[in-house]
mmCIF file of C-alpha atoms and ligand atoms in Angstrom:
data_model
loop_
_atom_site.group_PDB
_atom_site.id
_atom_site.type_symbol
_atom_site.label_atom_id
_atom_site.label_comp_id
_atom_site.label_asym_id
_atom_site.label_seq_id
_atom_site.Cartn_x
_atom_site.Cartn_y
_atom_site.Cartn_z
ATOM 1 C CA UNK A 1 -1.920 75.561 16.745
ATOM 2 C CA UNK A 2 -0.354 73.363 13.747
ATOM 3 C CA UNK A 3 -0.352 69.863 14.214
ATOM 4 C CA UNK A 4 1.205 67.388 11.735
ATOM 5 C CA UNK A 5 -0.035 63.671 11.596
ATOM 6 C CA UNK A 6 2.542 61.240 10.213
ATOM 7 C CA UNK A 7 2.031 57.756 8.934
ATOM 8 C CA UNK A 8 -1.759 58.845 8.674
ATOM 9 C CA UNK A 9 -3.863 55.495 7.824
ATOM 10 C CA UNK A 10 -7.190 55.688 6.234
ATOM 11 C CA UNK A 11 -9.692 54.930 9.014
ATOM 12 C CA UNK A 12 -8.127 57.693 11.183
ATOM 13 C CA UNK A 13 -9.325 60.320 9.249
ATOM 14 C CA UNK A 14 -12.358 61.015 9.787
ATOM 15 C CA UNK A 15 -11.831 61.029 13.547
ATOM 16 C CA UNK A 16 -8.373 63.004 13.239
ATOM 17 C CA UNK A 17 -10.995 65.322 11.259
ATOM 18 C CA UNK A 18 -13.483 65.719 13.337
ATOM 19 C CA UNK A 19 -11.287 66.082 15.953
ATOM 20 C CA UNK A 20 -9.688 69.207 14.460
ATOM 21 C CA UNK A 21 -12.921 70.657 14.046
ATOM 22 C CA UNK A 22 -13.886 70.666 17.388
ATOM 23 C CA UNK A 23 -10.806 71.436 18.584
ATOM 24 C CA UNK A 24 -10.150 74.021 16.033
ATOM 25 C CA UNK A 25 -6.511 72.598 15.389
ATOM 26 C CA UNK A 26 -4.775 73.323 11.810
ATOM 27 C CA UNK A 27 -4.401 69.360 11.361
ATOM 28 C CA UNK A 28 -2.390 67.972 8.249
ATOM 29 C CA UNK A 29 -2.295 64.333 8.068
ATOM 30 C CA UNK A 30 0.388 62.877 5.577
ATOM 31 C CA UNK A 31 0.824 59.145 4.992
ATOM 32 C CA UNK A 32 4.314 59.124 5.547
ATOM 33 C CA UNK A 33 5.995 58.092 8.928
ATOM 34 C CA UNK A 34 8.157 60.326 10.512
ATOM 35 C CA UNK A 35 11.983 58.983 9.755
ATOM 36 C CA UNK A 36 15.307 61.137 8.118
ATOM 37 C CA UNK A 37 13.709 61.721 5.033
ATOM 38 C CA UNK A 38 10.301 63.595 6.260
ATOM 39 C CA UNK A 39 11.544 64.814 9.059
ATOM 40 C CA UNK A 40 11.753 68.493 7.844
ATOM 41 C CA UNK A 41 7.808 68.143 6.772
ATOM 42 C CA UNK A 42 7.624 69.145 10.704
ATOM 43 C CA UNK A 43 9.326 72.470 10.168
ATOM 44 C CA UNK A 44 6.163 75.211 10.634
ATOM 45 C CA UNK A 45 4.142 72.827 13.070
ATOM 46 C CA UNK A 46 3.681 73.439 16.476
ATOM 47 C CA UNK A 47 3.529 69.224 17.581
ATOM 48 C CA UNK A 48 3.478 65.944 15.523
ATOM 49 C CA UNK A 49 1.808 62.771 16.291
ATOM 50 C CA UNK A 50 3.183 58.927 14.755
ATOM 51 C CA UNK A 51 1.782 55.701 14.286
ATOM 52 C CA UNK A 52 4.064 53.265 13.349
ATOM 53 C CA UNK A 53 6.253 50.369 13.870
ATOM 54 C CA UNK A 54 9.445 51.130 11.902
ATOM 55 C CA UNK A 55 12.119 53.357 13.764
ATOM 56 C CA UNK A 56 12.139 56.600 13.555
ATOM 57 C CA UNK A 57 15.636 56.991 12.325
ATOM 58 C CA UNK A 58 19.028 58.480 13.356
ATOM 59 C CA UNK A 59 19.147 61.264 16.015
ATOM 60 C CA UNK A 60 19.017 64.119 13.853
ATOM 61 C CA UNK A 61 15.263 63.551 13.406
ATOM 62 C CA UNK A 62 14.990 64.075 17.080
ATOM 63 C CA UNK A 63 17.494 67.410 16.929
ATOM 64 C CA UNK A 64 15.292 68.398 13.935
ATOM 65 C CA UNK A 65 12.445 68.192 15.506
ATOM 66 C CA UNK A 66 13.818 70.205 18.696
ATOM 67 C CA UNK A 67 15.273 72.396 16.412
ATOM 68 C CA UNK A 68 12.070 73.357 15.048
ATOM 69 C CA UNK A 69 10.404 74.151 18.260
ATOM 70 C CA UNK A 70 8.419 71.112 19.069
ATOM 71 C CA UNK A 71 8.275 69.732 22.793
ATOM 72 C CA UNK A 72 6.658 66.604 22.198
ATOM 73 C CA UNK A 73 6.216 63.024 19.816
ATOM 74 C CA UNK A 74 2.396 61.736 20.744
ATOM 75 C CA UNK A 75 2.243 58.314 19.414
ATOM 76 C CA UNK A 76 -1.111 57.184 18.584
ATOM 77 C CA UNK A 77 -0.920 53.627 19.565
ATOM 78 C CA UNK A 78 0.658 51.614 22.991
ATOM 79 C CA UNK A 79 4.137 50.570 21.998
ATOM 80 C CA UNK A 80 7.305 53.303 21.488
ATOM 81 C CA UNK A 81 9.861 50.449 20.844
ATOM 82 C CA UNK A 82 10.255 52.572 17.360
ATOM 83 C CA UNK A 83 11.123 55.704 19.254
ATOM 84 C CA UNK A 84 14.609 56.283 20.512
ATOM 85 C CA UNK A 85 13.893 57.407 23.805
ATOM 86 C CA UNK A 86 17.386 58.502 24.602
ATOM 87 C CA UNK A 87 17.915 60.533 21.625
ATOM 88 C CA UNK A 88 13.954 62.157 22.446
ATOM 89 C CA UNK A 89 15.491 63.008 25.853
ATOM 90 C CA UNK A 90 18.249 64.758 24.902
ATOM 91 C CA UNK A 91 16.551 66.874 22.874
ATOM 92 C CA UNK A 92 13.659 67.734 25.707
ATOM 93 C CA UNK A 93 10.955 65.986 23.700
ATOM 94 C CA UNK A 94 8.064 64.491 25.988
ATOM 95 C CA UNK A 95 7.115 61.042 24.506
ATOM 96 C CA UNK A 96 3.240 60.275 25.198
ATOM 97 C CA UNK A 97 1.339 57.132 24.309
ATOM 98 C CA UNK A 98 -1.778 55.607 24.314
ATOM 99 C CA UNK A 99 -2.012 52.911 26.639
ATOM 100 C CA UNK A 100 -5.497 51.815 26.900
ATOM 101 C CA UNK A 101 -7.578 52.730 23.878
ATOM 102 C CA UNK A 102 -10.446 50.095 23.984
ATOM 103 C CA UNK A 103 -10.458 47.429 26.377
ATOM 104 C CA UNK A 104 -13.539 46.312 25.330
ATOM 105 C CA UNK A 105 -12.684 45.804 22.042
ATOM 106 C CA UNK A 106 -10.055 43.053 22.483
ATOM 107 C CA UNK A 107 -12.554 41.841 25.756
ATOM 108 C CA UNK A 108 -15.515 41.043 22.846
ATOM 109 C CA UNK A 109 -13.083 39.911 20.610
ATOM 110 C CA UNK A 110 -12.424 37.223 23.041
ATOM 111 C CA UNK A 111 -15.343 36.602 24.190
ATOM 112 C CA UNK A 112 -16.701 35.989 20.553
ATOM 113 C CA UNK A 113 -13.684 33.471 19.947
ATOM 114 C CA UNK A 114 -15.271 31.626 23.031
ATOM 115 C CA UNK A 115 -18.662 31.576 22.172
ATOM 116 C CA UNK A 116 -17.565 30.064 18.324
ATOM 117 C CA UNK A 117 -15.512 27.390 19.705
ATOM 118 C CA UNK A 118 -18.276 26.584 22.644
ATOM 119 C CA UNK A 119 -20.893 26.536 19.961
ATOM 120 C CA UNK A 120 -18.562 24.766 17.380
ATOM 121 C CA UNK A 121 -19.360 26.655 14.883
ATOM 122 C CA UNK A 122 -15.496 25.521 13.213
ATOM 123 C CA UNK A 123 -16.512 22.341 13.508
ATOM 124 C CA UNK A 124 -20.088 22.426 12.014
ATOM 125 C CA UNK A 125 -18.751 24.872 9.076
ATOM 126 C CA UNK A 126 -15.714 22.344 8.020
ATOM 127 C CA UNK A 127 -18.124 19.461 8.310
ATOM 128 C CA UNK A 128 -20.534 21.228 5.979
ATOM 129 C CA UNK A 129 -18.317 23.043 3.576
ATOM 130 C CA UNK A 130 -15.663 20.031 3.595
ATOM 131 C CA UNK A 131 -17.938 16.880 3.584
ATOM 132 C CA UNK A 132 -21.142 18.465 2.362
ATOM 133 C CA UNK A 133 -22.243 16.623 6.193
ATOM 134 C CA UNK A 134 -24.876 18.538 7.558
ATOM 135 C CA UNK A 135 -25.829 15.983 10.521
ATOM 136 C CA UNK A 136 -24.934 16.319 13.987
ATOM 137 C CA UNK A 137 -24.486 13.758 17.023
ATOM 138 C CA UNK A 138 -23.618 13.727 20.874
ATOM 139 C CA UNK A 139 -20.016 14.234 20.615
ATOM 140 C CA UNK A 140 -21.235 18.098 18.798
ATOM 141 C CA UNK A 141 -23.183 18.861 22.025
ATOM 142 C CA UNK A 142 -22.990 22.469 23.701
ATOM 143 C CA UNK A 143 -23.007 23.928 26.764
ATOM 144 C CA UNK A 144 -24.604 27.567 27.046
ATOM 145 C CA UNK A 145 -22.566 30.178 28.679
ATOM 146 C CA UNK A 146 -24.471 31.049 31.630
ATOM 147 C CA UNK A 147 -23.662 27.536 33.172
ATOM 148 C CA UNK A 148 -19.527 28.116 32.232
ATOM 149 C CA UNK A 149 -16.994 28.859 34.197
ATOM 150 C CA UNK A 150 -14.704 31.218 32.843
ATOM 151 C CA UNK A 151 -10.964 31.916 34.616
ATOM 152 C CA UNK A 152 -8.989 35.065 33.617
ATOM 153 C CA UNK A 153 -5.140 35.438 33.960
ATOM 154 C CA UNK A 154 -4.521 38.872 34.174
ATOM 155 C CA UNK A 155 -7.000 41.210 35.535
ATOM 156 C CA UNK A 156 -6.303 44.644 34.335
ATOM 157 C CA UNK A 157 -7.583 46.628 31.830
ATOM 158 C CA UNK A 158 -8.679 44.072 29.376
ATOM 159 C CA UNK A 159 -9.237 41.739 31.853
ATOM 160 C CA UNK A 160 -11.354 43.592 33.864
ATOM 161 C CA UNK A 161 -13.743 44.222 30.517
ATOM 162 C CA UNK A 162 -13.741 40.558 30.148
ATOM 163 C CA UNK A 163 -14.831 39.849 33.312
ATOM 164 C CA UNK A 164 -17.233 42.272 33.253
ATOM 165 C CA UNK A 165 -18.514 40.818 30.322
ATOM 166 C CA UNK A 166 -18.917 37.315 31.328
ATOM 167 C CA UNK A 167 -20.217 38.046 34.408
ATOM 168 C CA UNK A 168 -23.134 39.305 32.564
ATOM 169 C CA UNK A 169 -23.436 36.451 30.882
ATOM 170 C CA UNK A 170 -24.424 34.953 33.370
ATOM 171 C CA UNK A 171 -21.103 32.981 33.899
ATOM 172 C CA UNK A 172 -19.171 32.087 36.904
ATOM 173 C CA UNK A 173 -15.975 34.624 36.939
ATOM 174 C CA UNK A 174 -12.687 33.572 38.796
ATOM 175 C CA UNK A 175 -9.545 35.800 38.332
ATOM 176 C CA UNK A 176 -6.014 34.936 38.595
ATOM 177 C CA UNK A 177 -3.405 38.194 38.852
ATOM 178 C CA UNK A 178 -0.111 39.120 40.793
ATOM 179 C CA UNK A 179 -2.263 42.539 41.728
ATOM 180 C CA UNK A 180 -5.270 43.028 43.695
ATOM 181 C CA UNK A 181 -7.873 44.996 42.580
ATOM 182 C CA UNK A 182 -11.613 45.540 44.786
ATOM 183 C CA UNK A 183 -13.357 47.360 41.946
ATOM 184 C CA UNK A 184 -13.537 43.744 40.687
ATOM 185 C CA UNK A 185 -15.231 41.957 43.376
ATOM 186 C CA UNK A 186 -19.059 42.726 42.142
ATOM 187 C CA UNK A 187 -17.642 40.402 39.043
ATOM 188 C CA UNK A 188 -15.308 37.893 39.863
ATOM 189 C CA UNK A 189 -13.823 35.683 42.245
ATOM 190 C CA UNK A 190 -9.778 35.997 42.798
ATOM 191 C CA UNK A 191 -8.419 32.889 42.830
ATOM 192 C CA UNK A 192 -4.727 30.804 42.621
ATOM 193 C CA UNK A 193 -4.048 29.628 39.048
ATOM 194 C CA UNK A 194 -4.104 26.383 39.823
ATOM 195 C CA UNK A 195 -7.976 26.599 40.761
ATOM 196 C CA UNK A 196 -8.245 27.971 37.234
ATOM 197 C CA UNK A 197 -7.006 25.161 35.213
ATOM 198 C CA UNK A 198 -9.090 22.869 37.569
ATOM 199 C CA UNK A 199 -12.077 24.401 37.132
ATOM 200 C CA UNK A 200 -12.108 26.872 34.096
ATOM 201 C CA UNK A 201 -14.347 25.792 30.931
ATOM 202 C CA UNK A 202 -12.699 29.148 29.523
ATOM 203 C CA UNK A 203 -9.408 29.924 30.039
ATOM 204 C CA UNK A 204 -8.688 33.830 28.771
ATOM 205 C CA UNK A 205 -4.910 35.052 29.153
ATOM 206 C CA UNK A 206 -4.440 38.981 29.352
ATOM 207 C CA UNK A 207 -1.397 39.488 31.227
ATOM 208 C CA UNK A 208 1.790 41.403 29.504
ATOM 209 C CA UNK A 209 4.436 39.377 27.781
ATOM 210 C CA UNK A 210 7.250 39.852 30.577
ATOM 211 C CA UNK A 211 10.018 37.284 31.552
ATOM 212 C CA UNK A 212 7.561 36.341 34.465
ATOM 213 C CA UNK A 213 4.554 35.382 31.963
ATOM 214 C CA UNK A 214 6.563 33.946 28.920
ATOM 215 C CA UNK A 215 5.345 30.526 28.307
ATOM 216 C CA UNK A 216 3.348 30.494 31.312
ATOM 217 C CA UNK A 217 0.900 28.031 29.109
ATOM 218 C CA UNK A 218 3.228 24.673 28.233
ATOM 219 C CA UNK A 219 2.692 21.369 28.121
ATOM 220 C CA UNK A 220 2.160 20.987 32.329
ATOM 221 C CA UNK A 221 -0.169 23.410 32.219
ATOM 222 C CA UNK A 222 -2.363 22.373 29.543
ATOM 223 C CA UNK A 223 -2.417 18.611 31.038
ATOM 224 C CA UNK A 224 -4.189 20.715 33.934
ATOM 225 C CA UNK A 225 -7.236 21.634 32.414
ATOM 226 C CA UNK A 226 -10.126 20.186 31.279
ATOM 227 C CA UNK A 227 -10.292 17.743 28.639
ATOM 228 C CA UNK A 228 -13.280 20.447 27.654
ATOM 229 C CA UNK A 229 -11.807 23.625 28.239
ATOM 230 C CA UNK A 230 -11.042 26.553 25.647
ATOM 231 C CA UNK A 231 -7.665 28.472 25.952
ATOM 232 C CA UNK A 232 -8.346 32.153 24.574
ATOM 233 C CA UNK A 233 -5.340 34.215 23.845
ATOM 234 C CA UNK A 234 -5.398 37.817 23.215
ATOM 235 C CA UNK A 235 -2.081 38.930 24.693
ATOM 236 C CA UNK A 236 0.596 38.089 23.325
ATOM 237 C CA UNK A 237 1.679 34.661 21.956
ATOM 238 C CA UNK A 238 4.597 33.509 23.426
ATOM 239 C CA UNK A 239 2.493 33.839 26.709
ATOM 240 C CA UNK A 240 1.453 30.332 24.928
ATOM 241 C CA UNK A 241 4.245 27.188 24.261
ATOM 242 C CA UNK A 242 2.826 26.579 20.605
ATOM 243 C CA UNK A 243 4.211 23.210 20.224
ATOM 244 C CA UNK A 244 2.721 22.055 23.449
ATOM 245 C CA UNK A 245 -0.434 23.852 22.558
ATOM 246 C CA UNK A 246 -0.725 22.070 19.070
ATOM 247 C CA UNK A 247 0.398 18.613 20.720
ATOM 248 C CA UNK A 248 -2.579 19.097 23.339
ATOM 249 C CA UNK A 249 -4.985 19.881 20.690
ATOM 250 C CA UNK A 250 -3.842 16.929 18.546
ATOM 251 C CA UNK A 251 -4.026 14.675 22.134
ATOM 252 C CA UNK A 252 -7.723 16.061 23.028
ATOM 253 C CA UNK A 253 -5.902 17.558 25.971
ATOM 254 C CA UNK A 254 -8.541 20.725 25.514
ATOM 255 C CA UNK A 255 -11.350 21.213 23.437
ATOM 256 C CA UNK A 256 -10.124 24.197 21.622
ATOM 257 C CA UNK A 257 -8.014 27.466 21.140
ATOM 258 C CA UNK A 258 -8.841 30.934 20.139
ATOM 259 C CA UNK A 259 -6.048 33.031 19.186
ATOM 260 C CA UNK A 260 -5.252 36.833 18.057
ATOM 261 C CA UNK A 261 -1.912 36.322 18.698
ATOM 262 C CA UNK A 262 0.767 34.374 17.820
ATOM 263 C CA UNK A 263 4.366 33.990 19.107
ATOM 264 C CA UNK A 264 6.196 34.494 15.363
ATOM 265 C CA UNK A 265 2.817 36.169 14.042
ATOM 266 C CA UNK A 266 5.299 39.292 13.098
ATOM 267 C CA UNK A 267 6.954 37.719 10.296
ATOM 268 C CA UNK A 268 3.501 37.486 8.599
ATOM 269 C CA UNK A 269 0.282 38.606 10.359
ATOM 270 C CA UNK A 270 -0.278 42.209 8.939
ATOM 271 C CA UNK A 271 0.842 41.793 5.378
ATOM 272 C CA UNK A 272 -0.861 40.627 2.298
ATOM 273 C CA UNK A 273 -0.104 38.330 -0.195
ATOM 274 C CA UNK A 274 2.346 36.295 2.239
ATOM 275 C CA UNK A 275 3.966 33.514 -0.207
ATOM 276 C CA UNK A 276 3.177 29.961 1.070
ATOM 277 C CA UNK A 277 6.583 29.136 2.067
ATOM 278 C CA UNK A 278 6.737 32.123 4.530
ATOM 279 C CA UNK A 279 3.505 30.797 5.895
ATOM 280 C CA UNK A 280 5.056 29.222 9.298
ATOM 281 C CA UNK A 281 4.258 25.643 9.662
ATOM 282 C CA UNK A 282 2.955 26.367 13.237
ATOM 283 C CA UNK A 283 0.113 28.589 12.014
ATOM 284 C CA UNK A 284 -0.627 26.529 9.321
ATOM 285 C CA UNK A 285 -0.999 23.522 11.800
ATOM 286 C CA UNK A 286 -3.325 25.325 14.371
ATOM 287 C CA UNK A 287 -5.272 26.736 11.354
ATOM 288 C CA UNK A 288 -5.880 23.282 9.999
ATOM 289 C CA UNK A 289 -8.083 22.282 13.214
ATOM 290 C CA UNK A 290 -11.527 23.275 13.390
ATOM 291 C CA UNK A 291 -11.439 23.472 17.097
ATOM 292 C CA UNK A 292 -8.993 26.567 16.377
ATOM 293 C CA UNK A 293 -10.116 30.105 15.488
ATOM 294 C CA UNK A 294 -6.904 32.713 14.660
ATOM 295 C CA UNK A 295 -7.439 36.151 13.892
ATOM 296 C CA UNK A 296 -4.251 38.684 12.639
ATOM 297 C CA UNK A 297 -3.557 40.654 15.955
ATOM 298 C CA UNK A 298 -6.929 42.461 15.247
ATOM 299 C CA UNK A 299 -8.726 42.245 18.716
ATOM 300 C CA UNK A 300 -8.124 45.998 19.090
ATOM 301 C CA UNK A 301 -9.373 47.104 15.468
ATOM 302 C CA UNK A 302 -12.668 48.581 16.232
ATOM 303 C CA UNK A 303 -14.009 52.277 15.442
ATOM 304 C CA UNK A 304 -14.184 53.546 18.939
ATOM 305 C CA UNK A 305 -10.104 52.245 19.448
ATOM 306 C CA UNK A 306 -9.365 54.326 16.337
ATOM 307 C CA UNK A 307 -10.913 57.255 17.366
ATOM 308 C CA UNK A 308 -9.866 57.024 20.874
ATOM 309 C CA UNK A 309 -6.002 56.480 19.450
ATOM 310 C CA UNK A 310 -6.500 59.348 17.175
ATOM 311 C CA UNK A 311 -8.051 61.617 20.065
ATOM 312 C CA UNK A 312 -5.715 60.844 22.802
ATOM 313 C CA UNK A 313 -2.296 61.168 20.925
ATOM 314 C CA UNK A 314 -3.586 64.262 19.284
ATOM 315 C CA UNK A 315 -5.050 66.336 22.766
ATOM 316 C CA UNK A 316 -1.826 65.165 24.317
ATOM 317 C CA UNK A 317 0.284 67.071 21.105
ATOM 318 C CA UNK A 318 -1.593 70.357 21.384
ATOM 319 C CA UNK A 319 -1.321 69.729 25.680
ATOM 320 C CA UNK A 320 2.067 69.674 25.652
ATOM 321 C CA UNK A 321 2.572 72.078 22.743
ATOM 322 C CA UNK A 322 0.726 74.452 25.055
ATOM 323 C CA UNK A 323 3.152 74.028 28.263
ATOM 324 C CA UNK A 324 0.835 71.051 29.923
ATOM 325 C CA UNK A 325 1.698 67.738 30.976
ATOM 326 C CA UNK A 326 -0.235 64.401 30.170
ATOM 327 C CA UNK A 327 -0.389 61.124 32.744
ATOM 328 C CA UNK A 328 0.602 59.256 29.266
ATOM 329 C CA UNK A 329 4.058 60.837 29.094
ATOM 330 C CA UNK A 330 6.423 57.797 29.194
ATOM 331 C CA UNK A 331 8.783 57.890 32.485
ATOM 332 C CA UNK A 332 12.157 57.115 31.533
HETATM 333 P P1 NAD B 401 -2.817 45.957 32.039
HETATM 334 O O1 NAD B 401 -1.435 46.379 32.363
HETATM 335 O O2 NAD B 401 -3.950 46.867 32.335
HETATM 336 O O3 NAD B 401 -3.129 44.543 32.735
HETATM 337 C C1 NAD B 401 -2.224 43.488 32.801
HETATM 338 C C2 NAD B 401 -2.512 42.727 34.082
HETATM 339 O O4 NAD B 401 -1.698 41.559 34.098
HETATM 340 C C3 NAD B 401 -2.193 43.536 35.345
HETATM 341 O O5 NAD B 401 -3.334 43.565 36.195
HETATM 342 C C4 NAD B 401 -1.022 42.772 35.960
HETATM 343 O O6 NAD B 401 -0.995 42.836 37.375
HETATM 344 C C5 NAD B 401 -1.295 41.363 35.457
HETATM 345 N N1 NAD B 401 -0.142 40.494 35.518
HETATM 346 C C6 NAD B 401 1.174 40.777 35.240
HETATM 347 N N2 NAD B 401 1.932 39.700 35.446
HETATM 348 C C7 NAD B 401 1.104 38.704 35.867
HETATM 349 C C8 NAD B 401 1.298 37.351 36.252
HETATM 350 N N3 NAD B 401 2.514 36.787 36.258
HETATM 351 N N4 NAD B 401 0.213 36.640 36.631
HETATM 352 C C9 NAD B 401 -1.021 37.181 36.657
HETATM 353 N N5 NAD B 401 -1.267 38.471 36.313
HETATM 354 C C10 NAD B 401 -0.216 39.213 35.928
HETATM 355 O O7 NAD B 401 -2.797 45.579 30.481
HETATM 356 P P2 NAD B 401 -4.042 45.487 29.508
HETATM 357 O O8 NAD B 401 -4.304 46.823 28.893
HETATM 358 O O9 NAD B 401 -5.165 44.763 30.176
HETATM 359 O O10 NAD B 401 -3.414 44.578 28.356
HETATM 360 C C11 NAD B 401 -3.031 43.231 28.602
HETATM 361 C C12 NAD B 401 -2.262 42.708 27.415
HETATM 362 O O11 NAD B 401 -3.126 42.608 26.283
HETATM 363 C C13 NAD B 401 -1.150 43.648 26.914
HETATM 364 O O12 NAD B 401 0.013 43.541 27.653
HETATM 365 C C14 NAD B 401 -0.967 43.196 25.497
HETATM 366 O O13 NAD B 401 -0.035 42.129 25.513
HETATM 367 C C15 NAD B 401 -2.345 42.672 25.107
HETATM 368 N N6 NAD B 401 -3.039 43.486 24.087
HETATM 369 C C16 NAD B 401 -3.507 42.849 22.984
HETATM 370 C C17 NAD B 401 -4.189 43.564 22.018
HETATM 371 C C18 NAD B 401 -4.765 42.871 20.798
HETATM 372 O O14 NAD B 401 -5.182 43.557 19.846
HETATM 373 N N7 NAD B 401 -4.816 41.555 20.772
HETATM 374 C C19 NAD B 401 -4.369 44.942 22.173
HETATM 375 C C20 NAD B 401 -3.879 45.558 23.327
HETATM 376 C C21 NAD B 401 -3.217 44.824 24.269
#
């Protein structure tokens, strides 16, 4: 079996080589995505496997690909909004991706964005490094985690992690989703979301971005919760109303945001050397505060989500390749 691994990145390769070894797959990983002009690198391989976010080009990659005997594209990552999954039908080629990876990574990543805004560690580091003031006084006061209460919109996969995490903790749990799921009754309590902005000193969003959740968090809903509480995001940003979000923060509406996504974040998060007038105005606003801690859409960037990316996509290439099925073949 000959598998060929486009738009190979760096810290996949040791995993993409162990995993040929053990799987004792002919694996060539080029750092080139798959688009018109590689296209014919697949001629020879037996299945192919992508990561990327650029489109994979006009329809004759897909009749390439089909004409060269491969069944399948494995992408090693959640989203296929590069893929034209028309043209991939036509052509009989099973689309797979990865759709959970890590949960836990983007769960700790959250929870760590809590517990640096609970223990204001912004606002003792900008006070330091900014005023060379290394006193402290009631208003920097914590509270330790065991006696929060934490409220989660969205209780799947990365919510469930979350949950699981806090719960042990030692914090109160309460759960807020349109689905009900018993496997998370040892950790949390299901609740309506208005008991969550009542009550929540954590507020951690991890639904999808659909027309149903889009600005779920505005101005109404942030006059809801605590004058204390902490509004996590690591969905998606436009989950969020920015402009209410940075008006509340200005206001003392809520204590503080952590963030690993933002609604424009893909005109900039991801690249280097962004000039400072493509810099939006909205990031450099939140970024300002040091009750605000923004990471670049990394929540998921952790060793085991590589190699689980890298494994998945690639046992679902040679699966397929083989005759098989996977449960991560997209329906469509
Ligand atoms: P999932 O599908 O397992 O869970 C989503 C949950 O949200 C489901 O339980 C669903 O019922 C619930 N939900 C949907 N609409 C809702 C609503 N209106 N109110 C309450 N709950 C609702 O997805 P997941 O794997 O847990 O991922 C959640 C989101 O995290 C993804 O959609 C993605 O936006 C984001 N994500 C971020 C990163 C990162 O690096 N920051 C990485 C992966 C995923």
């Amino acid at each position: 079996m000959k598998v060929l691994m486009y738009g190979t990145h760096p810290y996949e390769k040791p995993y993409a080589e162990k995993w040929a070894q053990q799987t004792q797959t002919e694996l060539k990983m080029i750092d080139e995505p798959l688009n018109d002009e590689t296209v014919d690198l697949a001629k020879g391989f037996d299945a192919i496997t992508v990561l990327q976010t650029a489109s994979m080009g006009s329809t004759a990659v897909y009749e390439k690909l089909a004409s060269f005997g491969i069944k399948q594209i494995s992408c090693r990552m959640v989203g296929v909004d590069m893929v034209d999954l028309d043209a991939a039908k036509a052509n009989h080629l099973i689309v797979t991706n990865v759709a959970s990876y890590s949960p836990r990574a983007i769960a700790e990543m959250g929870v760590a964005q809590a517990m640096y805004l609970l223990r204001r560690i912004g606002i003792f580091d900008a006070r330091m490094n900014q005023n060379h003031d290394f006193s402290w006084n009631e208003t920097l006061i914590s509270n330790e985690i065991y006696n929060c209460t934490v409220g989660l919109i969205g209780a799947g996969h990365i919510g469930t992690a979350t949950a699981q995490i806090y719960k042990a903790l030692g914090a109160r749990v309460l759960v807020n989703d349109i689905a009900y799921d018993p496997a998370l009754e040892p950790f949390a309590e299901y609740v309506d979301r208005e008991t969550i902005f009542k009550e929540a000193d954590i507020i951690s969003l991890h639904t999808p971005l659909l027309p149903s959740t889009r600005g779920m968090i505005g101005e109404k809903e942030l006059k809801k919760m605590k004058k204390t509480a902490y509004l996590i995001n690591m969905a998606r940003g436009a989950l969020i109303d920015t402009t209410a979000l940075i008006k509340a923060l200005k206001d003392g509406e809520i204590a503080g945001a952590g963030l690993d996504t933002l609604a424009d974040e893909t005109t900039f998060f991801g690249q280097t050397n962004v000039a400072e007038k493509d810099v939006p105005a909205d990031y450099k606003e939140l970024a300002a505060m040091p009750n605000v801690v923004i990471t670049p859409h990394v929540a998921f960037f952790t060793q085991t989500a590589a190699r689980n990316m890298v494994q998945i996509a690639s046992n679902d290439a040679i699966t397929i390749a083989n005759g098989g099925r996977s449960r991560n073949e997209i329906r469509y």
